[in-house]
Each structure stands twice: as C-alpha cells, then as structure tokens.
Tab-separated table of C-alpha atoms and ligand atoms in Angstrom:
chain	number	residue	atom	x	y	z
Y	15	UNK	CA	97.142	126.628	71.926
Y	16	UNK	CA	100.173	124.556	70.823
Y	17	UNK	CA	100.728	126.870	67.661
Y	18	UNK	CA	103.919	126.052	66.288
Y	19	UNK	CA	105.257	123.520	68.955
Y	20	UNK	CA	106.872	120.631	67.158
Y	21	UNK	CA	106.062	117.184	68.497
Y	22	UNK	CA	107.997	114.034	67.955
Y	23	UNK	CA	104.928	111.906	68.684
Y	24	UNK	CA	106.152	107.657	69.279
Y	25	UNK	CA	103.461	105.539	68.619
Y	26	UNK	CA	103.990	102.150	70.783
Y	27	UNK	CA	102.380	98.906	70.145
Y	28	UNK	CA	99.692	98.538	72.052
Y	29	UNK	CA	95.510	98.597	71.646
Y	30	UNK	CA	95.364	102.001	72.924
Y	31	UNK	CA	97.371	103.138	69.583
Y	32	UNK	CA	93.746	103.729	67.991
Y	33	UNK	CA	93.446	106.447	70.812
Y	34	UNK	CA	96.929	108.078	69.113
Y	35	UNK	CA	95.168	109.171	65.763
Y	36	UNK	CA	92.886	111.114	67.509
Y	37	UNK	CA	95.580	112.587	69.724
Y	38	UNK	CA	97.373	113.491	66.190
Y	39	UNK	CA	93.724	115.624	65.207
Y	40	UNK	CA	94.094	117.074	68.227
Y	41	UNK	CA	97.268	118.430	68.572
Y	42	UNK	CA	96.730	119.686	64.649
Y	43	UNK	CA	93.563	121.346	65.631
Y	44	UNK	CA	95.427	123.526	68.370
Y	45	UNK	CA	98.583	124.435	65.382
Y	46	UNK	CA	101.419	121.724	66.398
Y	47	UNK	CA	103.410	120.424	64.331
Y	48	UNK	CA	103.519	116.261	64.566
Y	49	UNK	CA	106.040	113.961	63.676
Y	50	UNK	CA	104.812	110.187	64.191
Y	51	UNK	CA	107.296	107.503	64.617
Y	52	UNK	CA	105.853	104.023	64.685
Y	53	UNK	CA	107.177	101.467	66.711
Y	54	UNK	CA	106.792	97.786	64.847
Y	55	UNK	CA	104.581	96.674	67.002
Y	56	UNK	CA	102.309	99.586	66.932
Y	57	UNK	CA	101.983	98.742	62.903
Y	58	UNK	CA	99.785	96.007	64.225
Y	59	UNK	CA	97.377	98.049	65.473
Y	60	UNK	CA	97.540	101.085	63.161
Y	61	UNK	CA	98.665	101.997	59.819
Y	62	UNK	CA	101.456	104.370	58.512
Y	63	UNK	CA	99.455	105.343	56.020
Y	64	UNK	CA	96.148	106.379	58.402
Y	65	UNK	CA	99.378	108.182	60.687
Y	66	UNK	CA	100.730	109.771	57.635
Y	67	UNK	CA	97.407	111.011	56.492
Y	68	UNK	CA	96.271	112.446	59.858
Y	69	UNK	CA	99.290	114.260	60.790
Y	70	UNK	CA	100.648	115.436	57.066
Y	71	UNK	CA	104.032	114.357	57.717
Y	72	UNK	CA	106.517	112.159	56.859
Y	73	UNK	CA	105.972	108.638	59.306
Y	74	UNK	CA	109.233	107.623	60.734
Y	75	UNK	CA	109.244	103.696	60.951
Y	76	UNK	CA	111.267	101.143	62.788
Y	77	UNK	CA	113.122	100.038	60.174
Y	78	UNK	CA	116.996	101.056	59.444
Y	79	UNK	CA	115.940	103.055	56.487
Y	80	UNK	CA	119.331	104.811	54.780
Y	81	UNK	CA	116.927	107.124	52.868
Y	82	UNK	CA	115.674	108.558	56.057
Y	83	UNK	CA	119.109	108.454	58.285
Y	84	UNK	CA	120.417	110.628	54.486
Y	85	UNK	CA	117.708	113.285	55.037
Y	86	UNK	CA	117.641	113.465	58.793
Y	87	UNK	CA	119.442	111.453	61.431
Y	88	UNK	CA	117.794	109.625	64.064
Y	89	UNK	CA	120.357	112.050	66.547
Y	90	UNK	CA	118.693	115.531	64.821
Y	91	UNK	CA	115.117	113.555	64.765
Y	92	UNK	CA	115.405	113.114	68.036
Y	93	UNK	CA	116.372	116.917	68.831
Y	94	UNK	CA	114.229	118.674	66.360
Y	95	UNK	CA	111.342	118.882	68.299
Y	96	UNK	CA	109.912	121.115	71.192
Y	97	UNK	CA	108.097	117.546	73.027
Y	98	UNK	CA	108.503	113.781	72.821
Y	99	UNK	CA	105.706	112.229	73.485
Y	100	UNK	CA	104.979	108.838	73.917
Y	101	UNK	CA	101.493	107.312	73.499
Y	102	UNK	CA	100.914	105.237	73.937
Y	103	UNK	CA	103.501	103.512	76.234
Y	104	UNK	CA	103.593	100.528	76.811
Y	105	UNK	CA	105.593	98.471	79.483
Y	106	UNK	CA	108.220	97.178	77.189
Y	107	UNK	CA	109.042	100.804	75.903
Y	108	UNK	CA	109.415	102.273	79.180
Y	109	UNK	CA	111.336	99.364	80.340
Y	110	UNK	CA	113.411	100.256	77.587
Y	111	UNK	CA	113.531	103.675	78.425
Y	112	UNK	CA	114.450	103.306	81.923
Y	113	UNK	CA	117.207	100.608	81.262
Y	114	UNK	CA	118.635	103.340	78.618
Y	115	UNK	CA	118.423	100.747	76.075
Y	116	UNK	CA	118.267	101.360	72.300
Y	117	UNK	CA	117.448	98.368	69.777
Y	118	UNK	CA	115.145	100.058	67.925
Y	119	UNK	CA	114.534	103.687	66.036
Y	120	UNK	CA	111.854	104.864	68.975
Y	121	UNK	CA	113.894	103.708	71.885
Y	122	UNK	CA	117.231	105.275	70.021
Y	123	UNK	CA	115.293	108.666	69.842
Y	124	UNK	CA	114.384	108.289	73.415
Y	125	UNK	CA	118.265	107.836	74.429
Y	126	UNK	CA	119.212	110.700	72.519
Y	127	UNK	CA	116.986	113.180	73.000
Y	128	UNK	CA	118.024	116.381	74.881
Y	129	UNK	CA	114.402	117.821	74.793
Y	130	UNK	CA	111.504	116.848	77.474
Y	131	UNK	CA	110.141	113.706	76.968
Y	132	UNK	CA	106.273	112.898	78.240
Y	133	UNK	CA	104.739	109.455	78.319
Y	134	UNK	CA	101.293	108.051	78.482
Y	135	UNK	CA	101.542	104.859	79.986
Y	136	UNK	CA	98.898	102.213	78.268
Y	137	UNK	CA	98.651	98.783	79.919
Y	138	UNK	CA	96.895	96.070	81.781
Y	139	UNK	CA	96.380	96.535	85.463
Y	140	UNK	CA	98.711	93.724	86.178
Y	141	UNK	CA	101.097	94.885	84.343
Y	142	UNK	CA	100.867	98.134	85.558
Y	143	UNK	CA	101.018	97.605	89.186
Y	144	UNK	CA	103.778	94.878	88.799
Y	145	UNK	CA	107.063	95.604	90.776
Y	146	UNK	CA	108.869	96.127	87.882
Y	147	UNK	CA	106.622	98.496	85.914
Y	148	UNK	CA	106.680	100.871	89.392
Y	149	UNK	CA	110.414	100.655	89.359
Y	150	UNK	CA	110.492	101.603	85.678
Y	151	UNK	CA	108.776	104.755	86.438
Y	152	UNK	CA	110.383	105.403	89.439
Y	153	UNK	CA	113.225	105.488	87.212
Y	154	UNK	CA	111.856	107.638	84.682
Y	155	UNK	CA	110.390	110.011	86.418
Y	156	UNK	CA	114.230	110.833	88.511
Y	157	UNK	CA	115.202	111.331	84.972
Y	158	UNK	CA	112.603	114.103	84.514
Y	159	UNK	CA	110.166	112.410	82.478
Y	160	UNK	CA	106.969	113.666	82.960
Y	161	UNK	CA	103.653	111.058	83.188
Y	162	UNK	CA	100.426	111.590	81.910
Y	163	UNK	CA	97.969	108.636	83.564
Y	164	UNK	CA	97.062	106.246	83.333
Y	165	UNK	CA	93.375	106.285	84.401
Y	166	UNK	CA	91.740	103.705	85.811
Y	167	UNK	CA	88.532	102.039	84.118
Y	168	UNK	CA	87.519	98.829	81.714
Y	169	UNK	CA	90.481	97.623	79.671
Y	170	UNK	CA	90.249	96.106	76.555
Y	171	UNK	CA	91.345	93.050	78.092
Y	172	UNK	CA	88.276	92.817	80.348
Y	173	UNK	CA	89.903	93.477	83.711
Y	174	UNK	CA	89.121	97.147	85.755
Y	175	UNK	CA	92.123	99.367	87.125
Y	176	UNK	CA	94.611	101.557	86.594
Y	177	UNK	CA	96.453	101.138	83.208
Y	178	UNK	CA	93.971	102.466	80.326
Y	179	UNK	CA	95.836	105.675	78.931
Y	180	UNK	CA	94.986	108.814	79.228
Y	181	UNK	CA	92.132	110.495	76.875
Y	182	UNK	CA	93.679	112.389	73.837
Y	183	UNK	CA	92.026	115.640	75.907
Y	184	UNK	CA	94.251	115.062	78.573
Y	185	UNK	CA	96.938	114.353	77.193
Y	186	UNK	CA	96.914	117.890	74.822
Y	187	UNK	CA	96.224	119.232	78.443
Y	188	UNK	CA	99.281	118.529	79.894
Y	189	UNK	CA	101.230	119.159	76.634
Y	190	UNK	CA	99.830	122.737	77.084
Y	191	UNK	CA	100.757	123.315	80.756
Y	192	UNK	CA	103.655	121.646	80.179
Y	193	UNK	CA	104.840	123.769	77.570
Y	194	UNK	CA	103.175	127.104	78.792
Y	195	UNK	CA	105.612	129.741	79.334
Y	196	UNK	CA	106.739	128.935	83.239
Y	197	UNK	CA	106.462	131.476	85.641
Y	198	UNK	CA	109.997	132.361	86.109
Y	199	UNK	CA	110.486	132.501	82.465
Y	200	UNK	CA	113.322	135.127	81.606
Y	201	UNK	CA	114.508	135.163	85.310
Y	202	UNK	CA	118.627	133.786	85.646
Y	203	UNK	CA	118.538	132.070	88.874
Y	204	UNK	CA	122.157	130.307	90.419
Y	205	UNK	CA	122.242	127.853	92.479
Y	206	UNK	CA	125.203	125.773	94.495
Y	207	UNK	CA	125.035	122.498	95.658
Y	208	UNK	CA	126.617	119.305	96.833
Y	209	UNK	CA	130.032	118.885	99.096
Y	210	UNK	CA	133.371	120.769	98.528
Y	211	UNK	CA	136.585	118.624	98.609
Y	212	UNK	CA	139.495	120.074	100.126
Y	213	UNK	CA	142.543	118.747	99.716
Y	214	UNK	CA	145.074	117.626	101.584
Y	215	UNK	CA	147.284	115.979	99.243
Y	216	UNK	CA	146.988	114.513	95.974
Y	217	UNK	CA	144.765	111.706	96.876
Y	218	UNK	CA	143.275	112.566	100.513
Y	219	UNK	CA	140.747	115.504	100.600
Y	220	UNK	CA	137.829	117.042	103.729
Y	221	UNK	CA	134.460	116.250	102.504
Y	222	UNK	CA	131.035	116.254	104.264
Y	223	UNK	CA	128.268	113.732	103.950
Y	224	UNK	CA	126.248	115.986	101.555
Y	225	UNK	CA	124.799	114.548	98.798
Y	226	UNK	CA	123.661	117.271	96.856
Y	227	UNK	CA	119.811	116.037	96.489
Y	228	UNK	CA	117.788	118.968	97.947
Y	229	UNK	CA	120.159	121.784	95.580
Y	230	UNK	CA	119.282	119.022	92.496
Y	231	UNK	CA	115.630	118.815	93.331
Y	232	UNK	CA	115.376	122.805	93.841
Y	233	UNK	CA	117.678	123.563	89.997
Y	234	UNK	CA	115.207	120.966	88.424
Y	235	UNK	CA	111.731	122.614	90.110
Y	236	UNK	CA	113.128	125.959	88.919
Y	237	UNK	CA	113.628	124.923	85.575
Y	238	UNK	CA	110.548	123.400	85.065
Y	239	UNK	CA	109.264	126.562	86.025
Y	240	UNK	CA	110.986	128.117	83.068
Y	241	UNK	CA	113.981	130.048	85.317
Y	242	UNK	CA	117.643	129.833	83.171
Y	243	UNK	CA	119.417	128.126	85.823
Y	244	UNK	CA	123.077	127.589	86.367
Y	245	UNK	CA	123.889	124.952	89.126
Y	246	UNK	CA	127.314	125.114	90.285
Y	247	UNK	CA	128.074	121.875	92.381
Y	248	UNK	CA	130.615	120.259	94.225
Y	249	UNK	CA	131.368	116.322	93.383
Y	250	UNK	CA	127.765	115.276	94.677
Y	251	UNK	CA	126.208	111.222	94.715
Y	252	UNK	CA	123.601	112.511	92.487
Y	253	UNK	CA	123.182	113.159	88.707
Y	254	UNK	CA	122.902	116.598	87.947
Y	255	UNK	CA	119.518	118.495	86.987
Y	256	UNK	CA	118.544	117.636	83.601
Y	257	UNK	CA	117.784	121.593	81.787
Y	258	UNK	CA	120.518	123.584	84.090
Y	259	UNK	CA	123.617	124.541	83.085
Y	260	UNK	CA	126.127	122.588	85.218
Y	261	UNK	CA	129.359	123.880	86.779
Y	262	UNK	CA	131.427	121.362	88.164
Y	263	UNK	CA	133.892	122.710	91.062
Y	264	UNK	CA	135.940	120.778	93.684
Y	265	UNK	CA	136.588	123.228	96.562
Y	266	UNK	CA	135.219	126.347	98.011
Y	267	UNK	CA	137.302	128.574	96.176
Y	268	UNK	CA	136.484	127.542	92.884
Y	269	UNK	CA	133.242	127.652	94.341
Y	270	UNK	CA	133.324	130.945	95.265
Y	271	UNK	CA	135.164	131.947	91.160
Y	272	UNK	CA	132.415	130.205	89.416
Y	273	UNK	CA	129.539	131.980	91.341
Y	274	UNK	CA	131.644	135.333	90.553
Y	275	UNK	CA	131.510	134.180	86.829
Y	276	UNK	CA	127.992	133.360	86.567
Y	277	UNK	CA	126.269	136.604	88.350
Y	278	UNK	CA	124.464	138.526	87.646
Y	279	UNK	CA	121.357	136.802	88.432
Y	280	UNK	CA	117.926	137.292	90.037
Y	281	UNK	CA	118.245	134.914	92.475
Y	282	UNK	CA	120.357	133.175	94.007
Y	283	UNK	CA	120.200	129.810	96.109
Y	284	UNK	CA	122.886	128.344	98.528
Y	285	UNK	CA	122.137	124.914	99.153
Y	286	UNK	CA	125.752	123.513	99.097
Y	287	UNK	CA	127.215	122.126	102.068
Y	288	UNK	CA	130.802	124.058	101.541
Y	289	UNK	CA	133.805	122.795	104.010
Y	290	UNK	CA	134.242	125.599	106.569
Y	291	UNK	CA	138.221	125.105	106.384
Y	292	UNK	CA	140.882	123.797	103.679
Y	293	UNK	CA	144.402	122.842	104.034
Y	294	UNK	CA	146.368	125.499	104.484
Y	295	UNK	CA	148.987	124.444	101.950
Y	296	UNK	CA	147.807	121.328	100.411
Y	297	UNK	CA	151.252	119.144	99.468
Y	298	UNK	CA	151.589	118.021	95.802
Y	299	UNK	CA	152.826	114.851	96.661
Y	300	UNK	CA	151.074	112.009	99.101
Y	301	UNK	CA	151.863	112.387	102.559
Y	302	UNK	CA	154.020	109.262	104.140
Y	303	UNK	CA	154.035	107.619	106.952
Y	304	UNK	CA	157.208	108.595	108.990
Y	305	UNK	CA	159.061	107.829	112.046
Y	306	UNK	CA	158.939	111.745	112.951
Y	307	UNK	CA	155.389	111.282	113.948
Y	308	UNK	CA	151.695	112.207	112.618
Y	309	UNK	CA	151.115	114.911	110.038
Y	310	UNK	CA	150.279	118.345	111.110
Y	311	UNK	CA	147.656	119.558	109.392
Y	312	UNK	CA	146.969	123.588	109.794
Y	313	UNK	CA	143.707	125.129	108.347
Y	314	UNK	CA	142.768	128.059	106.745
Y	315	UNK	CA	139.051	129.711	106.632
Y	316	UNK	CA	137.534	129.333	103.282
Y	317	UNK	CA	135.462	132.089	102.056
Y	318	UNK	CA	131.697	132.513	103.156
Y	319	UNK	CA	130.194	132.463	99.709
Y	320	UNK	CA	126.946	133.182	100.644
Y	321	UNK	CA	127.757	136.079	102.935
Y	322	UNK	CA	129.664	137.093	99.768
Y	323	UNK	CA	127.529	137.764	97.264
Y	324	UNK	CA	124.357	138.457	100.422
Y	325	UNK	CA	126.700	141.207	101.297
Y	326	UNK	CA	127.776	142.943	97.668
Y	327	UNK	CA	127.009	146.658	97.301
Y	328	UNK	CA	126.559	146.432	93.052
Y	329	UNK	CA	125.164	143.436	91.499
Y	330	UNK	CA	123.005	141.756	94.424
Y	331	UNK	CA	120.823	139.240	93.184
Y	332	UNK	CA	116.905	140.488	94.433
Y	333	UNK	CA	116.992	137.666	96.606
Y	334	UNK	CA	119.686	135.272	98.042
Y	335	UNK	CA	118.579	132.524	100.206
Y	336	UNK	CA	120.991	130.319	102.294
Y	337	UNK	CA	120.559	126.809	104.060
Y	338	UNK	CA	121.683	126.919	107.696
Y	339	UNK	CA	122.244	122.692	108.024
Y	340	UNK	CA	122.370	122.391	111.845
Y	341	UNK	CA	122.946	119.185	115.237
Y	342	UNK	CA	120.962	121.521	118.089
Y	343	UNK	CA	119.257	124.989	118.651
Y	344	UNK	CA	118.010	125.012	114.736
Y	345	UNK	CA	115.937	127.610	115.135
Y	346	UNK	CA	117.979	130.516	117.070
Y	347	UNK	CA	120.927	129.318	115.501
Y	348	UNK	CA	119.129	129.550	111.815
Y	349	UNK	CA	117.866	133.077	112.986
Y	350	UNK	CA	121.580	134.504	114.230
Y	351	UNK	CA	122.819	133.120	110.405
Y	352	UNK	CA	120.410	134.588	108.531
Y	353	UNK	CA	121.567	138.335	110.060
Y	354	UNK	CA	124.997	137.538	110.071
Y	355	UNK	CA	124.970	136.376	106.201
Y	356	UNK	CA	122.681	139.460	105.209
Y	357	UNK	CA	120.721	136.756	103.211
Y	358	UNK	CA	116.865	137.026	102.779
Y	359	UNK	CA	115.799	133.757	103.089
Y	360	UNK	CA	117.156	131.107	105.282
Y	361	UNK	CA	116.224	127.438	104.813
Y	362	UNK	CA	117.363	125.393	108.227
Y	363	UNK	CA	116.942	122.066	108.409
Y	364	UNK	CA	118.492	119.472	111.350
Y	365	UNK	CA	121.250	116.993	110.189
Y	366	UNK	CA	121.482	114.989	113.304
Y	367	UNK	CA	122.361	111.728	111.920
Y	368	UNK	CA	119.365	110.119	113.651
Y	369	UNK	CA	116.994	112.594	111.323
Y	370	UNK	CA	118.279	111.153	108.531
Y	371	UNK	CA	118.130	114.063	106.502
Y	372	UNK	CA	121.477	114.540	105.035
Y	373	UNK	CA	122.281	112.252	102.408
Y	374	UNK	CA	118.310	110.792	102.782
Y	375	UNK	CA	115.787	111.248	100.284
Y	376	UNK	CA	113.209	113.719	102.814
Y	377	UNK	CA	113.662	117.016	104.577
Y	378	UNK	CA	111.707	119.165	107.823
Y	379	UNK	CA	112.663	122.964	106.920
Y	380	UNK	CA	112.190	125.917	108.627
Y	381	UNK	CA	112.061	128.673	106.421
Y	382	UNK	CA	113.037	131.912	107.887
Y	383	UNK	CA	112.631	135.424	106.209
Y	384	UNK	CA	111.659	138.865	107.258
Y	385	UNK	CA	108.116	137.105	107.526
Y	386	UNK	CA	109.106	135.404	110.910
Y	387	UNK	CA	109.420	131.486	111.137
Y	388	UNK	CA	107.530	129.062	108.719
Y	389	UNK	CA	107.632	125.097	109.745
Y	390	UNK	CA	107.733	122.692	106.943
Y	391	UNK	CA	106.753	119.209	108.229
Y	392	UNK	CA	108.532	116.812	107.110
Y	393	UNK	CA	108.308	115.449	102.833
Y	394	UNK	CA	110.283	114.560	100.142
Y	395	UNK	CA	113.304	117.103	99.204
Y	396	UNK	CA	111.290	116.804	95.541
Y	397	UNK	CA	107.879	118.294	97.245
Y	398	UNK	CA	110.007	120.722	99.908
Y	399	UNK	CA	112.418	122.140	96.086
Y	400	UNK	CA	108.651	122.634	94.438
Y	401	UNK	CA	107.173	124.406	97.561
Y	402	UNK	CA	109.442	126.870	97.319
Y	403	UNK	CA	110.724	127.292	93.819
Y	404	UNK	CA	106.646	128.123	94.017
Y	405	UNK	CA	107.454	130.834	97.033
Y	406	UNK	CA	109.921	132.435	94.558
Y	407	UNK	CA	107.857	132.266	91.561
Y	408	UNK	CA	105.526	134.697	93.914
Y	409	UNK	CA	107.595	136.668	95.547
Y	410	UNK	CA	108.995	137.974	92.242
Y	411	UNK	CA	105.591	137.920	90.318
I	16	CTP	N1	128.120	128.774	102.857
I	16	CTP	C1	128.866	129.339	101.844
I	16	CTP	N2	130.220	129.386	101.947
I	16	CTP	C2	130.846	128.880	103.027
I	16	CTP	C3	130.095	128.306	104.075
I	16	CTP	C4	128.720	128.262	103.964
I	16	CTP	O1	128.294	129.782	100.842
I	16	CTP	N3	132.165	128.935	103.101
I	16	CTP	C5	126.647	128.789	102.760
I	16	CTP	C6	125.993	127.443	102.616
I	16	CTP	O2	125.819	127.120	101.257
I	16	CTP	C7	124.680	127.661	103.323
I	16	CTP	C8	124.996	128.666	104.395
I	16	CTP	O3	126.190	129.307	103.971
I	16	CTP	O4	123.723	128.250	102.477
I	16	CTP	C9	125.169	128.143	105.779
I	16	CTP	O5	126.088	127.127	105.823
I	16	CTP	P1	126.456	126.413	107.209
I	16	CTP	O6	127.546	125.448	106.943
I	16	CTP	O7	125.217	125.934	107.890
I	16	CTP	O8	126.946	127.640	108.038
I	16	CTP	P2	128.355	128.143	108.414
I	16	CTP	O9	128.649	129.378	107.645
I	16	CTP	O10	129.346	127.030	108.281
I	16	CTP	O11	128.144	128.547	109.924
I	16	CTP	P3	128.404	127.660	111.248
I	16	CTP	O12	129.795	127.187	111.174
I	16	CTP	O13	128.144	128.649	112.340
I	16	CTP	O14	127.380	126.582	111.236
C-alpha cells in the first residue's frame, strides 16, 4: 500500500503516455497522493483534462504560468513530494536529466528536487541501445536514480526489443519496495571515507591515492536501506552520497573530532584511507627554496581512529568494522589488524597498483570477523557496498 505517499508523477511525451493514466488509477487505488506534471510534448498524446480527472489534482503544465509559481513554486513542487516519478521517459528527458539541464517546468523539477527520483524509460530499441542513451543512464543511475525497465517486446513503432516501458503493475511495484520502510530504518550508522590531507605548509599537504568510492558506494547502499547515515570524508574525487549527511574534514584529526561529534551510533564503518603521519608542526607560510639545504620534515603519529572508537569502554557502536588496505600478506596481515584495532569486522582488500583497486571502480575483499575468513571475488565496489550493507542489515535484524 502507498497510503499517503505523495507522488510528483512527470508525464513525458511519448506513445507510452496512454500507459500513465492507468498508472495514475493505480497508484490512487493503493491511497497515494498524485501530482501530474505534463511535459508539452506529452499533451500530444494525452490530455490535462483526462490527467486532471484521473488523479483529482491540480495538472502542472509546461507553461510559465505566474498563477501557479504564486500558489506553489516550481522549487517547493519539486520538494513536496515523497517520489518523482517519471513515466514515461523518454530519451530527450533523461538526456536532459543527465546533462542537469532545465528549459522546461519537468526538467526544472528534476534539477531541483532533493527527494528520490524513479524513471521508466519508454523508447524505441534504437534509441534505447544507442551509445548515448546508455551513457545517459549510466549517468543517472551514479546520481541515484533508480530505473524501472524497460521491457523488451513489440513497440508501437513495429520493431521488437528492449525500450517498451514498464507495465503500470510494475511500476507501483517498485514504488512500493522502493518506498517500504528499509531494513535498517531507525538505525544511525557513521561512516568515514576518502584521503586525509596533511599539511605541510600552506599549499603542500601528504595525501594517498584514495578516492573515496567504496566508503560512497557503502553510505549510499545503507541509505537506501533506510539507515540515518552520516559520512564524514576527507577531500575525495567523488561526489558525495546523495541521502547522508556529509562532513567534510581535511586531516586525521578533524577526522577523529567529527567522528567524536557524531557518535553515538549503531554502527560504525571505517573505510577512509587516513595518513598514518602529519607534519609535526606544519609552517604557516610556504616553505622556500634555500641555500641551507632541503627541508626537514619530522612526523608525528596521527590518531588510530578506528582503534579509537573499536576500543571505547561507554558508547561503542554494536559493531565497528575497519578496512585493512594492504601491498603483500593480506590475509595474516588483515587478521593481526583486526585484533589489534578491537574492531569486529575487517574488510581487506590488496592495493598493489597492478590490482587496480584503489582509485578503480572494482574491489576483491576478504571479509574477516569472528566467523573466520570470507573471500569476495572480485565486482564492482557498488555490488561489494550492497553485499554487505545486506550482512549488516542481518546481523542486527
Ligand atoms: N584508520 C583510522 N585512523 C588511522 C589509521 C587507520 O581510523 N589513523 C582506519 C582505516 O580507516 C581503516 C583501518 O584503520 O579502517 C586500517 O587502516 P590501514 O591504513 O590499513 O592500517 P594502519 O592502521 O595504517 O596499519 P598499518 O600501518 O599496519 O597498515
């Protein structure tokens, strides 16, 4: 049941629109709430007033209407509701959508919309399976858009493939999962990520080559699973998770104060690649080149964060798991850190540059725990973040 989920429903021009009045019944039927907006195109292939009929609301049109901006603004349109979906959508509109451009009222909503946005892709095979289509929603789906479809069949254009859209059935089916209540629902989870920068004078800093895509893809699996999640991140090469709240730190000791500030939690996930050592004292101003020879630089340890907050007596999250990001002896090595941390899980993984793994888009775990030794083979650092954001969803069921 959908009862009282409001969804901003975008209606995009395509034949597959007729399919969208049904999808408005159906939604009704199970209690949501529907808000159309019609692209112009799609008022070639149905009506505002058939829209406004079926889902007894107010049809938001692509025209600059100062009426509508004066009793709602496209920006609080585009929040109000629970779901945007689009259906169907066509090539143009995701193109749109993955380019971030807005021209019109649907793509405008699109851009700035902070809620979850779903699409039902509706188009001819060709089309479909062009280059630039499968960039498009390569694109989208990195920014967390979630596809429904397309299926493959007869199109109305006489060819056979994927690129019909998705029945209005399946579509309320994924609505339903997508807004079920997630299995970590109420649980705080924290999770670091990314490089530290230390520095060593105003414009020269240690950094490592972490990128800060596997503690990304593991804050946006947990939210999607419904956790509260608050991702704390050195200055990484990827965006951060869309639905966490983001802490941005520099070095391992702000680090270290903006985990203090964000416990308690019920988990707790160490997947940043924190600089063993800073600059003892740092000098405000840039170091010059001088006669007297080469800078000496002297270190200092940084704190272990992860042994921290593994190790506290009051306040220990029910389970802390740490990365152990190794060159040789993965395994023993993995095994010694996870007893000297005091952490519950470890999650080793070899970053031998020829692997590939750090910085890359795939990862080959190990996941250690009282359990014994687990082998991942190797997958995508999306797949390896849902695999076990799934592990924790049980383990605290
Ligand atoms: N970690 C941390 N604070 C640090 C160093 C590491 O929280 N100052 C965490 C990392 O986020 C990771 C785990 O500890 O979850 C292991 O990090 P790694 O760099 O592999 O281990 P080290 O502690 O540096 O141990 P070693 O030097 O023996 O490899």
């Amino acid at each position: 049941m959908l009862g009282a989920k409001r969804i901003l429903l975008i209606i995009g021009g395509g034949i597959a629109a007729y399919k969208s009045l049904d999808l408005i019944r159906r939604l009704r039927e199970r209690g949501a709430d529907v808000t159309p907006v019609l692209t112009r195109a799609a008022e070639q292939f149905v009506t505002p007033l058939s829209v406004a009929a079926l889902s007894g609301s107010k049809v938001y049109r692509d025209l600059f209407d100062l009426t509508d901006e004066a009793e709602m603004g496209h920006i609080q349109l585009s929040r109000s509701a629970d779901l945007i979906l689009v259906a169907p959508a066509t090539a143009d509109l995701m193109a749109k959508m993955a380019q971030g451009i807005a021209n019109d009222l649907a793509s405008t909503l699109l851009l700035a919309t902070d809620t979850p946005v779903m699409i039902a892709p509706a188009m001819n095979v060709r089309m479909w399976q062009h280059p630039a289509t499968q960039r498009n929603i390569a694109t989208l789906q990195g920014d967390s858009v979630t596809l429904i479809g397309p299926n493959d069949g007869d199109m109305a254009c006489g060819e056979f493939g994927p690129g019909r859209m998705s029945e209005p059935l399946e579509i309320v089916a994924a609505i339903e999962t997508q807004l079920a209540a997630g299995p970590l629902e109420g649980k705080r989870v924290l999770v670091t990520s990314g490089p530290t920068h230390e520095p060593i004078d105003p414009v020269r800093y240690i950094a490592n080559r972490s990128s800060g895509a596997q503690g990304t893809a593991i804050a946006t699996a947990l939210a999607a699973l419904g956790a509260e999640v608050i991702f704390v991140t050195g200055p990484a090469d990827v965006p951060p998770p869309a639905g966490a709240t983001v802490v941005p730190v520099q070095t391992a000791a702000q680090m270290l104060q903006a985990v203090q500030d964000a416990l308690p939690a019920d988990v707790a996930i160490f997947a940043a690649a924190v600089a063993d050592w800073r600059v003892s004292s740092a000098s405000d101003k840039k170091l010059k080149k001088t006669k007297d020879g080469l800078p000496e630089l002297t270190f200092a340890e940084n704190p272990d964060i992860l042994a921290h907050v593994a190790q506290l007596k009051k306040g220990r999250p029910q389970l802390v798991v740490g990365f152990a990001a190794e060159t040789n002896d993965v395994r023993d090595n993995a095994i010694a850190k996870r007893k000297r941390k005091g952490c519950d899980w470890i999650i080793a993984n070899d970053v031998s540059p020829e692997t590939g793994i750090m910085g890359g888009s795939e990862n080959a775990i190990l996941l250690i725990s009282d359990d014994g030794v687990e082998t991942w083979l190797r997958m995508s650092k999306t797949q390896v973040a849902q695999r076990l954001v799934a592990r924790i969803a049980k383990t605290l069921a």
